């Protein structure tokens, strides 16, 4: 792959804060699929990166009240990121994702 996964996010109008800090390598498929291993957790996450969205997301959960639910898709519309989580959506300002979070 050429550049970092953060470069790919920038080229597709997505904030770098969607991917945790410390991702050292990734595999970008010709169809736009990206896959990466989180080193601290030894788990896999991925999806298909398009301009302004990531579809077919797997390995990413969003905490809703007391439950962790799987994210299916992330879409950018202007200054908002909408996370599609099972049967509902949750939107956040893009400005909430300026830098990659650190994994513990």
Short mmCIF file of N, CA and C in Angstrom, two decimals:
data_model
loop_
_atom_site.label_atom_id
_atom_site.label_comp_id
_atom_site.label_asym_id
_atom_site.label_seq_id
_atom_site.Cartn_x
_atom_site.Cartn_y
_atom_site.Cartn_z
N UNK A 1 0.85 -1.18 0.00
CA UNK A 1 0.00 0.00 0.00
C UNK A 1 0.89 1.24 0.00
N UNK A 2 0.41 2.30 -0.61
CA UNK A 2 1.16 3.53 -0.70
C UNK A 2 0.69 4.51 0.37
N UNK A 3 1.63 5.09 1.13
CA UNK A 3 1.27 6.01 2.19
C UNK A 3 0.75 5.25 3.40
N UNK A 4 0.26 6.02 4.37
CA UNK A 4 -0.27 5.40 5.58
C UNK A 4 -1.79 5.28 5.47
N UNK A 5 -2.38 4.54 6.38
CA UNK A 5 -3.84 4.44 6.40
C UNK A 5 -4.44 5.82 6.69
N UNK A 6 -3.71 6.67 7.41
CA UNK A 6 -4.18 8.02 7.69
C UNK A 6 -4.19 8.86 6.41
N UNK A 7 -3.22 8.62 5.50
CA UNK A 7 -3.21 9.29 4.19
C UNK A 7 -4.43 8.88 3.38
N UNK A 8 -4.78 7.59 3.43
CA UNK A 8 -5.95 7.09 2.71
C UNK A 8 -7.21 7.77 3.24
N UNK A 9 -7.33 7.90 4.56
CA UNK A 9 -8.49 8.58 5.14
C UNK A 9 -8.57 10.02 4.64
N UNK A 10 -7.44 10.73 4.64
CA UNK A 10 -7.42 12.12 4.19
C UNK A 10 -7.84 12.24 2.72
N UNK A 11 -7.36 11.32 1.88
CA UNK A 11 -7.70 11.35 0.45
C UNK A 11 -9.18 11.08 0.21
N UNK A 12 -9.85 10.42 1.15
CA UNK A 12 -11.26 10.09 0.98
C UNK A 12 -12.17 10.96 1.86
N UNK A 13 -11.64 12.10 2.32
CA UNK A 13 -12.41 13.10 3.07
C UNK A 13 -12.93 12.56 4.40
N UNK A 14 -12.13 11.73 5.05
CA UNK A 14 -12.49 11.19 6.36
C UNK A 14 -11.42 11.59 7.37
N UNK A 15 -11.80 11.86 8.62
CA UNK A 15 -10.82 12.29 9.62
C UNK A 15 -9.93 11.15 10.11
N UNK A 16 -8.67 11.46 10.38
CA UNK A 16 -7.71 10.46 10.83
C UNK A 16 -8.09 9.85 12.17
N UNK A 17 -8.89 10.53 12.95
CA UNK A 17 -9.30 10.04 14.25
C UNK A 17 -10.20 8.82 14.21
N UNK A 18 -10.60 8.38 13.02
CA UNK A 18 -11.40 7.15 12.91
C UNK A 18 -10.57 5.90 13.14
N UNK A 19 -9.25 6.01 12.96
CA UNK A 19 -8.35 4.86 13.11
C UNK A 19 -7.44 5.12 14.31
N UNK A 20 -7.28 4.14 15.20
CA UNK A 20 -6.43 4.34 16.38
C UNK A 20 -4.98 4.68 16.03
N UNK A 21 -4.33 5.40 16.92
CA UNK A 21 -2.92 5.75 16.80
C UNK A 21 -2.08 4.48 16.84
N UNK A 22 -1.01 4.48 16.10
CA UNK A 22 -0.07 3.36 16.17
C UNK A 22 -0.25 2.32 15.10
N UNK A 23 -1.20 2.50 14.18
CA UNK A 23 -1.34 1.54 13.09
C UNK A 23 -0.12 1.69 12.20
N UNK A 24 0.69 0.65 12.12
CA UNK A 24 1.95 0.72 11.38
C UNK A 24 1.86 0.14 9.99
N UNK A 25 0.88 -0.70 9.79
CA UNK A 25 0.71 -1.27 8.45
C UNK A 25 -0.76 -1.58 8.24
N UNK A 26 -1.11 -1.72 6.99
CA UNK A 26 -2.48 -2.05 6.63
C UNK A 26 -2.44 -2.69 5.27
N UNK A 27 -3.55 -3.26 4.87
CA UNK A 27 -3.64 -3.91 3.57
C UNK A 27 -4.80 -3.28 2.83
N UNK A 28 -4.52 -2.46 1.82
CA UNK A 28 -5.55 -1.82 1.02
C UNK A 28 -5.75 -2.63 -0.24
N UNK A 29 -6.92 -3.20 -0.38
CA UNK A 29 -7.24 -4.03 -1.53
C UNK A 29 -7.61 -3.13 -2.72
N UNK A 30 -7.53 -3.63 -3.94
CA UNK A 30 -7.90 -2.83 -5.12
C UNK A 30 -9.34 -2.31 -5.07
N UNK A 31 -10.23 -3.02 -4.38
CA UNK A 31 -11.63 -2.58 -4.30
C UNK A 31 -11.87 -1.59 -3.16
N UNK A 32 -10.81 -1.12 -2.50
CA UNK A 32 -10.95 -0.12 -1.44
C UNK A 32 -11.03 -0.70 -0.04
N UNK A 33 -11.01 -2.02 0.10
CA UNK A 33 -11.07 -2.62 1.43
C UNK A 33 -9.76 -2.37 2.17
N UNK A 34 -9.87 -2.07 3.44
CA UNK A 34 -8.69 -1.88 4.27
C UNK A 34 -8.87 -2.75 5.51
N UNK A 35 -7.78 -3.30 5.96
CA UNK A 35 -7.82 -4.18 7.12
C UNK A 35 -6.60 -3.90 7.99
N UNK A 36 -6.78 -3.93 9.29
CA UNK A 36 -5.67 -3.66 10.19
C UNK A 36 -5.85 -4.41 11.49
N UNK A 37 -4.76 -4.73 12.10
CA UNK A 37 -4.78 -5.39 13.39
C UNK A 37 -4.47 -4.37 14.48
N UNK A 38 -5.25 -4.38 15.54
CA UNK A 38 -4.97 -3.54 16.71
C UNK A 38 -4.01 -4.34 17.57
N UNK A 39 -2.84 -3.81 17.74
CA UNK A 39 -1.81 -4.58 18.41
C UNK A 39 -2.11 -4.86 19.87
N UNK A 40 -2.66 -3.90 20.59
CA UNK A 40 -2.94 -4.12 22.01
C UNK A 40 -3.98 -5.21 22.24
N UNK A 41 -4.93 -5.31 21.34
CA UNK A 41 -6.03 -6.25 21.56
C UNK A 41 -5.94 -7.49 20.68
N UNK A 42 -5.02 -7.51 19.73
CA UNK A 42 -4.87 -8.63 18.81
C UNK A 42 -6.17 -8.96 18.09
N UNK A 43 -6.99 -7.94 17.84
CA UNK A 43 -8.24 -8.15 17.11
C UNK A 43 -8.16 -7.46 15.76
N UNK A 44 -9.04 -7.84 14.86
CA UNK A 44 -9.04 -7.33 13.50
C UNK A 44 -10.23 -6.40 13.29
N UNK A 45 -10.00 -5.31 12.56
CA UNK A 45 -11.11 -4.45 12.16
C UNK A 45 -10.90 -4.07 10.71
N UNK A 46 -11.97 -3.65 10.05
CA UNK A 46 -11.82 -3.26 8.65
C UNK A 46 -13.12 -2.77 8.07
N UNK A 47 -13.10 -2.56 6.76
CA UNK A 47 -14.25 -2.09 6.02
C UNK A 47 -13.81 -1.69 4.63
N UNK A 48 -14.74 -1.17 3.85
CA UNK A 48 -14.44 -0.71 2.50
C UNK A 48 -14.48 0.81 2.52
N UNK A 49 -13.35 1.44 2.19
CA UNK A 49 -13.25 2.90 2.20
C UNK A 49 -13.69 3.44 0.84
N UNK A 50 -14.63 4.37 0.88
CA UNK A 50 -15.10 5.10 -0.29
C UNK A 50 -14.86 6.58 -0.01
N UNK A 51 -15.07 7.42 -1.00
CA UNK A 51 -14.96 8.86 -0.77
C UNK A 51 -16.05 9.27 0.22
N UNK A 52 -15.67 9.67 1.41
CA UNK A 52 -16.61 10.15 2.41
C UNK A 52 -17.34 9.10 3.21
N UNK A 53 -16.96 7.83 3.07
CA UNK A 53 -17.64 6.80 3.87
C UNK A 53 -16.78 5.55 4.00
N UNK A 54 -17.14 4.74 4.97
CA UNK A 54 -16.58 3.41 5.13
C UNK A 54 -17.77 2.47 5.29
N UNK A 55 -17.89 1.50 4.39
CA UNK A 55 -19.00 0.55 4.44
C UNK A 55 -18.49 -0.83 4.85
N UNK A 56 -19.42 -1.72 5.09
CA UNK A 56 -19.11 -3.10 5.47
C UNK A 56 -18.10 -3.15 6.62
N UNK A 57 -18.30 -2.25 7.58
CA UNK A 57 -17.40 -2.16 8.73
C UNK A 57 -17.57 -3.41 9.60
N UNK A 58 -16.45 -3.92 10.06
CA UNK A 58 -16.48 -5.03 11.02
C UNK A 58 -15.39 -4.82 12.06
N UNK A 59 -15.60 -5.40 13.23
CA UNK A 59 -14.61 -5.30 14.30
C UNK A 59 -14.60 -3.97 15.02
N UNK A 60 -15.63 -3.14 14.83
CA UNK A 60 -15.71 -1.84 15.49
C UNK A 60 -17.04 -1.78 16.23
N UNK A 61 -16.98 -1.43 17.49
CA UNK A 61 -18.20 -1.34 18.30
C UNK A 61 -18.35 0.06 18.86
N UNK A 62 -19.60 0.46 19.07
CA UNK A 62 -19.92 1.74 19.69
C UNK A 62 -20.69 1.44 20.96
N UNK A 63 -20.28 2.03 22.07
CA UNK A 63 -20.99 1.79 23.33
C UNK A 63 -22.26 2.62 23.35
N UNK A 64 -23.39 1.94 23.53
CA UNK A 64 -24.69 2.60 23.62
C UNK A 64 -25.27 2.21 24.97
N UNK A 65 -25.35 3.18 25.85
CA UNK A 65 -25.76 2.93 27.24
C UNK A 65 -24.87 1.85 27.83
N UNK A 66 -25.40 0.67 28.10
CA UNK A 66 -24.61 -0.38 28.74
C UNK A 66 -24.23 -1.50 27.80
N UNK A 67 -24.44 -1.31 26.51
CA UNK A 67 -24.16 -2.37 25.54
C UNK A 67 -23.15 -1.89 24.50
N UNK A 68 -22.36 -2.81 23.99
CA UNK A 68 -21.45 -2.54 22.88
C UNK A 68 -22.10 -3.11 21.63
N UNK A 69 -22.36 -2.24 20.64
CA UNK A 69 -23.03 -2.66 19.42
C UNK A 69 -22.12 -2.45 18.22
N UNK A 70 -22.25 -3.31 17.24
CA UNK A 70 -21.39 -3.26 16.06
C UNK A 70 -21.74 -2.14 15.10
N UNK A 71 -20.72 -1.39 14.69
CA UNK A 71 -20.87 -0.35 13.67
C UNK A 71 -20.86 -1.03 12.31
N UNK A 72 -21.82 -0.65 11.44
CA UNK A 72 -21.90 -1.22 10.09
C UNK A 72 -21.34 -0.29 9.02
N UNK A 73 -21.46 1.03 9.27
CA UNK A 73 -21.08 2.00 8.25
C UNK A 73 -20.81 3.34 8.91
N UNK A 74 -19.91 4.13 8.32
CA UNK A 74 -19.62 5.50 8.75
C UNK A 74 -19.72 6.37 7.51
N UNK A 75 -20.52 7.45 7.60
CA UNK A 75 -20.73 8.33 6.46
C UNK A 75 -20.47 9.77 6.88
N UNK A 76 -19.70 10.49 6.06
CA UNK A 76 -19.49 11.91 6.31
C UNK A 76 -20.44 12.71 5.45
N UNK A 77 -21.16 13.64 6.08
CA UNK A 77 -22.04 14.58 5.37
C UNK A 77 -21.69 15.96 5.91
N UNK A 78 -20.92 16.72 5.14
CA UNK A 78 -20.49 18.03 5.58
C UNK A 78 -19.61 17.93 6.81
N UNK A 79 -20.04 18.56 7.90
CA UNK A 79 -19.24 18.56 9.12
C UNK A 79 -19.69 17.50 10.12
N UNK A 80 -20.48 16.53 9.67
CA UNK A 80 -20.99 15.48 10.55
C UNK A 80 -20.53 14.10 10.08
N UNK A 81 -20.25 13.22 11.05
CA UNK A 81 -20.00 11.80 10.78
C UNK A 81 -21.18 11.04 11.37
N UNK A 82 -21.81 10.22 10.56
CA UNK A 82 -22.93 9.41 11.04
C UNK A 82 -22.50 7.96 11.09
N UNK A 83 -22.63 7.37 12.26
CA UNK A 83 -22.31 5.96 12.49
C UNK A 83 -23.60 5.16 12.42
N UNK A 84 -23.66 4.20 11.52
CA UNK A 84 -24.81 3.32 11.40
C UNK A 84 -24.53 2.11 12.28
N UNK A 85 -25.35 1.94 13.31
CA UNK A 85 -25.13 0.90 14.31
C UNK A 85 -26.40 0.07 14.38
N UNK A 86 -26.34 -1.13 13.84
CA UNK A 86 -27.48 -2.05 13.84
C UNK A 86 -28.73 -1.33 13.34
N UNK A 87 -29.71 -1.01 14.19
CA UNK A 87 -30.98 -0.45 13.70
C UNK A 87 -31.11 1.06 13.89
N UNK A 88 -30.06 1.76 14.26
CA UNK A 88 -30.15 3.20 14.44
C UNK A 88 -28.86 3.87 14.00
N UNK A 89 -28.87 5.21 14.01
CA UNK A 89 -27.68 5.97 13.65
C UNK A 89 -27.36 6.95 14.78
N UNK A 90 -26.09 7.31 14.85
CA UNK A 90 -25.63 8.30 15.82
C UNK A 90 -24.65 9.21 15.09
N UNK A 91 -24.89 10.53 15.15
CA UNK A 91 -24.02 11.48 14.46
C UNK A 91 -23.18 12.27 15.45
N UNK A 92 -21.97 12.61 15.00
CA UNK A 92 -21.03 13.39 15.79
C UNK A 92 -20.37 14.40 14.86
N UNK A 93 -19.92 15.55 15.37
CA UNK A 93 -19.17 16.49 14.54
C UNK A 93 -17.83 15.87 14.12
N UNK A 94 -17.43 16.13 12.89
CA UNK A 94 -16.12 15.66 12.40
C UNK A 94 -15.02 16.20 13.30
N UNK A 95 -15.24 17.38 13.86
CA UNK A 95 -14.23 18.00 14.73
C UNK A 95 -13.94 17.17 15.98
N UNK A 96 -14.80 16.19 16.29
CA UNK A 96 -14.53 15.29 17.42
C UNK A 96 -13.44 14.27 17.11
N UNK A 97 -12.99 14.20 15.85
CA UNK A 97 -12.04 13.17 15.42
C UNK A 97 -10.78 13.77 14.79
N UNK A 98 -10.16 14.78 15.41
CA UNK A 98 -9.00 15.43 14.78
C UNK A 98 -7.74 14.58 14.82
N UNK A 99 -7.58 13.77 15.84
CA UNK A 99 -6.38 12.94 15.98
C UNK A 99 -6.79 11.52 16.33
N UNK A 100 -5.92 10.61 16.03
CA UNK A 100 -6.19 9.20 16.32
C UNK A 100 -6.11 8.95 17.82
N UNK A 101 -7.07 8.19 18.36
CA UNK A 101 -7.01 7.86 19.78
C UNK A 101 -5.90 6.86 20.07
N UNK A 102 -5.40 6.89 21.28
CA UNK A 102 -4.41 5.91 21.72
C UNK A 102 -5.13 4.69 22.26
N UNK A 103 -4.63 3.53 21.93
CA UNK A 103 -5.19 2.29 22.48
C UNK A 103 -4.48 1.97 23.78
N UNK A 104 -5.23 1.42 24.72
CA UNK A 104 -4.61 1.05 25.99
C UNK A 104 -4.51 -0.45 26.12
#
